[in-house]
Amino acid sequence: MLDATADFSSLTLAEGRSPYSVSTSFPWAEVLVDCPGAQGFYTYRVPPELTVQAGDVLSVPFGGQQVGAIAIRRVAVLPNALDPDTVRDVEEVVCRHFFPPSYWDLLQRVATYYCTSLMQVVRTALPPGLLGRSQRRIRLNRSALPAAARCMNPAAQQLLSLLQTQKAGDYTWQYLQRQVKGAKSGLQELLNQGWVESYLETPTPIRPKQRQAVTLAVTPGLLDLSPRQQEVLDVLKRRGGELWLQELLQICRVSSSVVKSLEQKGGVVIQLREVLRTENSPRIVADQAKSLTSEQAAAVQAIATLQGFNRVLLHGVTGSGKTEVYAQAIAPLLEQGKSVLVLVPEIGLTPQLTDRFRARFGSAVQVYHSALSDGERYDTWRQMLSGTPQLVVGTRSAVFAPLPNLGLIILDEEHDGTFKQDQPAPCYHARTVAQWRAELEPCPLILGSATPSLETWAAIAPHAVIGTPHAVIGTNTADLPTSEATNQTLLQPNCLYLSLPTRVHARPMPPVEVIDMRQELQQGNRSIFSRSLQDALRNLQSRQQQGLLFIHRRGHSTFVSCRNCGYVMNCPHCDISLTYHQTHEGGTASLRCHYCGYGQSHPNQCPACSSPYLKNFGSGTQRVMQELERELPELRCLRFDSDTTRAKGAHRTLLTQFAQGEADVLVGTQMLTKGIDLPQVTLVGVVAADGLLHLADYRASERAFQTLLQVAGRAGRGSEPGRVLMQTYSPEHPVIEAVQRYDYEPFVQTELQHRAELAYPPYGRLILLRLSGLDGQVVQRTALALADRLRSHLSDDEILGPAPAAIARVANRYRWQILLKGQSPQRSTPPDLAEMRSHLPASVSLTIDVVPLNLL
Ligand code: ADP
Ligand code: ZN
Ligand code: ZN
């Protein structure tokens, strides 16, 4: 699916016939041009004196300018409509091999599978602004320049003089072209002589970043300090005398004016700094390989024997030591000169994993994620291309890291939803892309989790027995679910299932106690905390232990349930909970199914028990903090959610504070489920599991199960045993029962059967079409028309909707959606969605989400 061919008609490249006679059999190059408005591929002639290969960065004429471009491939014949006389020449190869060889195949596969343009994929994969800001420059090569250099070509002589008169001997090519007539032929001579070189300027010059640092001043006997100022001094002292201002403010929860006035009193000094002196001392102590448990050893050994593409499921309970297995699988590869890619859900939430790898592998570790500055990403990119063996730890987009010679790809917490991109296009899943990469390379792919996704389980595990302490190697000949399928490989490669069924040091899994909140209400307890949770929290301090309180992420608890009997309002047609809608704040509330569009008004009473406590469910972290303060004022609590962790580095700051015992309880959302490995945490409280159970989504159960088991797994990792208190209004819910018993496999089997019956992924293919626009009427009409068009290709039960999205209007845009459900897993060709797109009015935008994770 070459999205670009249609664009050739819009070429504005007519120019005189090229003077070169083209002798190679692939005289043309298809390139991506970096210019606003340029779309798709453009074809250029490759002059015989140039060698151009896929992955080279080029300079090409485009309209009236010289712009950056990337060579995609060489071709033998011109596209039909193109007159050879109008095709212009590639000007220069600015830098070679910007991508490893199989890279374009990978990007093309992503574009095809996720129904998006190659350019869109390129934008996601490449460091931002790579071409946009890059400029071709020419610099003098002084060491090669003879004392009295003379040129044949007058233009060359002029260029040379220009460059020589400048101290650095370095100009942009654009500038030189303006100054010297016939600069191009002149440059050719200088390049041939080796007297100058042409290079691509990095997007942003790399400047060390300066930030405000606060240092303790050596002023004895300060007077008149306010309690807050005193606290600031105390914190600074505890932390070695120096902290970033930002960090200090977060820890002390004071405004910068407090610190500024403290500076005036002589208590501290505020300065711009690149690094903290306290950071210069080696903070991370070098670490050695641990002696492995027998289960870990079996896993490491099995991985070491793998050759070529293999998919490995490393299924280890929380606290079983998966990171150590990764580390010992990685070490020999780095020694063999290979590189390794480790993908993690969120860098901010996994500082411990990154730290452990840094401690083990030192400077071989590179971190790559979207929070880096453009310049940092560009640098890391170049560093990766250098081919030195390295370990790249990154988030979802790092799956595109251009590491040549990959020896292994690891996805840690492979079930995590952040591996999927919702927007912008391509809506790719890093696990799927990682699998393609591993296949193309070829190298093994390890998917690690305590709660593997149904996709991974169905694809890898069916022939293995759960709980085996030893590796089971099986060749999986079962049909791959299409959502993870490559559309090509019919012959299944080797699949390896590795199990770590027990915790390190044989520590027990914390028992899960389920608390029926309906009974609490009936017995007169109106607090959001049950009596046993209150007691457990109260006891933390005296035992010098810590607890986590988990709350379901805000703003997603959109279902309506009865606080008295637990009844949940469901769609009569879809067996999915209805979604609470309000057109605007204070407006009338309605309930809708956003799968099929069914709607009804919000009843005043519970249909089951007539109680008036039929409510839109939800209690955010803020509310829980307030309740804690009211009911347990002596408890020291820290809030850990997207509001309190917005600033760069805030995750780490809060976690460090908590790890150092500055609070008894960490109150947080989904973030609590990841990467917290603290021995003193003995209590995990789930304030209300219900927020997770009744999401209007076919994946709700899977996600609830994973989240609850992950958060439970944070307790009892040290020598003191842990316990989990799980509050709910639906104690009989299968997810709650499965979590209580740590019953991964039976739960997954039931859930998979359910999915198979309804042809949901991993057994059927889902495609979500999201439409949005400023005019609600137009969006609705477009959605209906699109659904009609689709009906001519698909049967009725393959199209769900159109229906308004759960949040019907976001940022003034009205949203509708259509869900396409491929009944047969073999059906791999969706309708031509690109063609559909061409029928949309310009005011309505369409996002195509293949195998969506979020239907809200
Ligand atoms: P998981 O990721 O499987 O939940 P971790 O990798 O975080 O588990 O390991 C849990 C804890 O056990 C960590 O503190 C780790 O340092 C420790 N650990 C792992 N393997 C060993 C080992 N072989 N010997 C001693 N401690 C270990
Ligand atoms: Zn009721
Ligand atoms: Zn419905």
Short mmCIF file of C-alpha atoms and ligand atoms in Angstrom, two decimals, residues 561-567 606-611 613-614, ligand 2:
data_model
loop_
_atom_site.label_atom_id
_atom_site.label_comp_id
_atom_site.label_asym_id
_atom_site.label_seq_id
_atom_site.Cartn_x
_atom_site.Cartn_y
_atom_site.Cartn_z
CA SER A 561 -24.04 1.44 40.35
CA CYS A 562 -26.09 1.04 43.48
CA ARG A 563 -24.26 1.69 46.73
CA ASN A 564 -26.83 -0.37 48.57
CA CYS A 565 -26.96 -3.62 46.60
CA GLY A 566 -24.10 -3.34 44.10
CA TYR A 567 -26.39 -3.47 41.03
CA CYS A 606 -32.02 1.33 41.78
CA PRO A 607 -34.04 -0.98 39.49
CA ALA A 608 -33.12 -3.92 41.73
CA CYS A 609 -33.68 -2.64 45.27
CA SER A 610 -35.23 0.82 44.84
CA SER A 611 -32.53 2.44 46.91
CA TYR A 613 -28.11 5.47 46.26
CA LEU A 614 -27.77 4.84 42.55
ZN ZN B 2 -29.78 -1.49 44.53
#
